[in-house]
Short mmCIF file of C-alpha atoms in Angstrom, two decimals:
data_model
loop_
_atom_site.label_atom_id
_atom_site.label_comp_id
_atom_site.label_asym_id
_atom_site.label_seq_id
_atom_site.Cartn_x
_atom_site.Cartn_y
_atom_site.Cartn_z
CA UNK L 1 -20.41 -65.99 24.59
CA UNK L 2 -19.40 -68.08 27.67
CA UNK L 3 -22.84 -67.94 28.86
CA UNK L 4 -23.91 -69.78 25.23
CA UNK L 5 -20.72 -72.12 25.44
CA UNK L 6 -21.49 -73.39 29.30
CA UNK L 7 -25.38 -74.20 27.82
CA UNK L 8 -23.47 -75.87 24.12
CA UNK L 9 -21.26 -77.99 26.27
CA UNK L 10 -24.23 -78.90 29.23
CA UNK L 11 -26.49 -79.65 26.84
CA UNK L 12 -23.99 -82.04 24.43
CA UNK L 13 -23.32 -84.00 27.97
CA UNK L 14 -26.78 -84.60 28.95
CA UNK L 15 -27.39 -85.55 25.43
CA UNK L 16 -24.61 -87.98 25.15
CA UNK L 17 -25.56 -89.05 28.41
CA UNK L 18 -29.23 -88.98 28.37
CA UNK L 19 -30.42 -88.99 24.91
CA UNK L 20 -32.10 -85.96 23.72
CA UNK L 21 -35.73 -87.15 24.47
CA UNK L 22 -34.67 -87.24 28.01
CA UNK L 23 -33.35 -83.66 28.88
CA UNK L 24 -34.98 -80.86 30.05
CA UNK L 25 -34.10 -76.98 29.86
CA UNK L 26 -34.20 -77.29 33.87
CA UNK L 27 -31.13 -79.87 33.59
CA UNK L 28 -29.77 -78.21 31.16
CA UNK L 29 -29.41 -74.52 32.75
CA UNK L 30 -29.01 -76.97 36.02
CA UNK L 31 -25.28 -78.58 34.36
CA UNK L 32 -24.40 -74.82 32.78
CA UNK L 33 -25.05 -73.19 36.32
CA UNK L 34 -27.63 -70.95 34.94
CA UNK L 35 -30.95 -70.32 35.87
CA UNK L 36 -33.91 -71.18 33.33
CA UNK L 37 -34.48 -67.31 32.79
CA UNK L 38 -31.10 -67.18 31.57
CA UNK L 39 -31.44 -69.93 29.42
CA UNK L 40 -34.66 -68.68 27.63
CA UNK L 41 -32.79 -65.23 27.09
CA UNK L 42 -31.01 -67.18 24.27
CA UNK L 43 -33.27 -69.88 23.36
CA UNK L 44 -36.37 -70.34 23.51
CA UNK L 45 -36.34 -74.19 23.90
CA UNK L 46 -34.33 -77.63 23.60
CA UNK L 47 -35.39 -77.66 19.92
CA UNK L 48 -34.83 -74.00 19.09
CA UNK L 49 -31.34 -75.11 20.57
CA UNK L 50 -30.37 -77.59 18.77
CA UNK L 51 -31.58 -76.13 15.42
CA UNK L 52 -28.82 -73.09 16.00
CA UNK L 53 -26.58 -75.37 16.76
CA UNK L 54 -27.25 -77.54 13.94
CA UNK L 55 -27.02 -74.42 11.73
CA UNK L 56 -23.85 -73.11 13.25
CA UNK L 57 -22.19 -76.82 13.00
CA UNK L 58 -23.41 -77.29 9.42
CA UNK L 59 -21.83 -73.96 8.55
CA UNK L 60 -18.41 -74.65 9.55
CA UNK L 61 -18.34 -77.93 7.41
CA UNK L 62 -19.67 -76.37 4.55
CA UNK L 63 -16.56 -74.46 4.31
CA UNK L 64 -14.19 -77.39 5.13
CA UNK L 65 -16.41 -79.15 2.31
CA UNK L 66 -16.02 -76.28 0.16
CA UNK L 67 -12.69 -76.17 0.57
CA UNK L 68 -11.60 -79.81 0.22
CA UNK L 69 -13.71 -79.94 -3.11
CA UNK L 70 -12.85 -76.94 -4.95
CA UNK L 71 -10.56 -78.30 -7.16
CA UNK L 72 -12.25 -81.93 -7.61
CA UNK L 73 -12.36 -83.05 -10.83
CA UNK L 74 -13.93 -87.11 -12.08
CA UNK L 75 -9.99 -87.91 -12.27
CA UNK L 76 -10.03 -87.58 -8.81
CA UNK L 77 -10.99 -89.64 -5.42
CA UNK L 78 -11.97 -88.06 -2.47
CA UNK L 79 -9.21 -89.03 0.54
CA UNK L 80 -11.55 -90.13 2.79
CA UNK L 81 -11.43 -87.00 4.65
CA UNK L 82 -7.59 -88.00 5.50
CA UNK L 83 -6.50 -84.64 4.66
CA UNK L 84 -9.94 -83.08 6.05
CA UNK L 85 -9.28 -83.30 9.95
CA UNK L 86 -5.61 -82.15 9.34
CA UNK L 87 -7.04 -78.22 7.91
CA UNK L 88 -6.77 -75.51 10.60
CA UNK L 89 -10.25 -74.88 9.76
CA UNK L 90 -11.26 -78.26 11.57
CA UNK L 91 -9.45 -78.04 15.02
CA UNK L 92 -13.22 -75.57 15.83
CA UNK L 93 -15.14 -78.84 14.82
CA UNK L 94 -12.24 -81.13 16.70
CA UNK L 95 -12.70 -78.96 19.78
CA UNK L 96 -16.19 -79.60 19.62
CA UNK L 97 -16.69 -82.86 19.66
CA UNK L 98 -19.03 -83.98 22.34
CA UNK L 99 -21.39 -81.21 20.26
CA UNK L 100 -21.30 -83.12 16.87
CA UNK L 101 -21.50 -86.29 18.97
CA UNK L 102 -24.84 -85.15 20.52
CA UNK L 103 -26.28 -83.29 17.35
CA UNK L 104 -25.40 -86.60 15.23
CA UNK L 105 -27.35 -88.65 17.52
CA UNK L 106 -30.44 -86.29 17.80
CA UNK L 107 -32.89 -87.58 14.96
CA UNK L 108 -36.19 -85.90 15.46
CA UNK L 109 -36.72 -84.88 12.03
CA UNK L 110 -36.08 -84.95 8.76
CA UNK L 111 -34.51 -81.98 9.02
CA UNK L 112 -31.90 -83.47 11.51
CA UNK L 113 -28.01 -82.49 11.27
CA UNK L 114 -27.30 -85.87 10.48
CA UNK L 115 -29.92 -85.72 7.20
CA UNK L 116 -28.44 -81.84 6.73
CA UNK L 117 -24.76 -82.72 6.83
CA UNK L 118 -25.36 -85.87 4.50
CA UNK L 119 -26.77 -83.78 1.67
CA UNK L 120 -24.47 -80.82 2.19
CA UNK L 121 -21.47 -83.58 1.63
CA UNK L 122 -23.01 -85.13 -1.40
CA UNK L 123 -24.37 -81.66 -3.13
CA UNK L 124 -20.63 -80.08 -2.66
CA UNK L 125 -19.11 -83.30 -4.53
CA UNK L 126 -21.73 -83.05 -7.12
CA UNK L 127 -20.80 -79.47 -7.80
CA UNK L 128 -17.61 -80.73 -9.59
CA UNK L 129 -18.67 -83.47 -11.12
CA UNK L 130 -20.99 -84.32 -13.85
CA UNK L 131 -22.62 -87.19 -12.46
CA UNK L 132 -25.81 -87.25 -11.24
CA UNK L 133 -26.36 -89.49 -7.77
CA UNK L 134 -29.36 -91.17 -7.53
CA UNK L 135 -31.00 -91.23 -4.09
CA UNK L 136 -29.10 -94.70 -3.32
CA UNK L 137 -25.85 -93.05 -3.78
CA UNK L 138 -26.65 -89.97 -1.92
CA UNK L 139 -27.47 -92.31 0.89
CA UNK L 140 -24.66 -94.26 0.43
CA UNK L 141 -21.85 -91.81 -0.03
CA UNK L 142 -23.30 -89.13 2.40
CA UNK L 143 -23.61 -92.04 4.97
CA UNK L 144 -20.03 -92.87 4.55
CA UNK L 145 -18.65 -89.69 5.52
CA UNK L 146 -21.30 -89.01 8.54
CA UNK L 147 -20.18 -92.49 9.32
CA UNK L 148 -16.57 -90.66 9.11
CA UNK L 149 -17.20 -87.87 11.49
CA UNK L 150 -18.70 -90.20 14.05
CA UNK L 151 -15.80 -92.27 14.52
CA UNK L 152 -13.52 -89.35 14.90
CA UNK L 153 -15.64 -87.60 17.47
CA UNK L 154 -17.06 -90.51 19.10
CA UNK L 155 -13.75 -92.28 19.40
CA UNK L 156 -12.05 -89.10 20.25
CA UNK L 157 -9.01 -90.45 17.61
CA UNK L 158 -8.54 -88.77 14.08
CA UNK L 159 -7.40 -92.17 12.01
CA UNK L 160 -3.90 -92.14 10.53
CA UNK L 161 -2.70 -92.28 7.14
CA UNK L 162 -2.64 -96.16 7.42
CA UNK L 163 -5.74 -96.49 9.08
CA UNK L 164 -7.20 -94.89 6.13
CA UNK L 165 -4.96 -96.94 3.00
CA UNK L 166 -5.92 -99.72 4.70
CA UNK L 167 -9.63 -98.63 4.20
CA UNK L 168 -9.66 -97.27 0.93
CA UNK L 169 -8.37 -101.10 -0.20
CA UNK L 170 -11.10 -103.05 1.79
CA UNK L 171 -13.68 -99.87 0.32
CA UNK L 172 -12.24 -101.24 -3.39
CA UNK L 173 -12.68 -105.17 -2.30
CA UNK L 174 -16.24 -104.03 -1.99
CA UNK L 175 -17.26 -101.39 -5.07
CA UNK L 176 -15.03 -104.27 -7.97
#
């Protein structure tokens, strides 16, 4: 496991750093102090990679999600993810963040985190509610919340509960 966590965190730097395009398995095992034989006996490439990572990263927000919108009902507003980033569940995704910074810059595909976490967010809300989002709203509200996680883990700051009022009134200036 701390062989997996030196590559997670090496390759998150050089990707932050570099830009995915731009790093190589050499660097990578290179800034994990590895060798490439080592690397390979866990993955067996950049892409390969980032799609486990992807999949292990999408998995712990699909049971924040699932737990922040079990009980959400059309009476209801979602907080923003205000009470989100204060569950035990996310300090794992709050420890990580140079990770989701990296995989949420990484756009390859259209099977990128950034497209996977986006529809996870909007098909958990849509579990509980009747409506039916068109593709504008998916974009939209899924966008929003991506937008969310950015900030936090980019900005290394989890906004406060004023920070967020404060946003939910300029977000109703703009949906009247």
């Amino acid at each position: 496991m701390r062989t997996k966590r030196a590559i997670e965190i090496a390759f998150a730097s050089l990707v932050n750093e570099k830009g995915f395009a731009n790093v190589t398995v050499k660097e990578i095992a290179e800034k994990a102090i590895i060798n490439r034989q080592t690397f390979y006996n866990y993955y067996q490439d950049k892409y390969d990679l980032t799609e486990q990572l992807n999949d292990n990263y999408l998995s712990l927000f699909n049971k924040i999600i699932a737990i922040r919108t079990k009980n959400l009902n059309e009476d209801q507003s979602l907080p923003l993810l205000s009470d989100l980033y204060k569950r035990k569940e996310f300090s794992v995704l709050w420890e990580s963040r140079d990770t989701i910074t990296a995989l949420l810059s990484i756009q390859y595909d259209q099977n990128s985190f950034t497209v996977r976490l986006q529809k996870s967010f909007v098909a958990q809300i849509q579990k509980h509610l009747t409506i039916k989002f068109t593709n504008l709203d998916t974009s939209v509200i899924g966008s929003f919340y991506i937008d969310m996680i950015r900030f936090i883990a980019k900005n290394n700051t989890k906004p406060t509960d004023q920070d967020l009022s404060k946003l939910r009134q300029l977000l109703a200036v703009f949906v009247k």
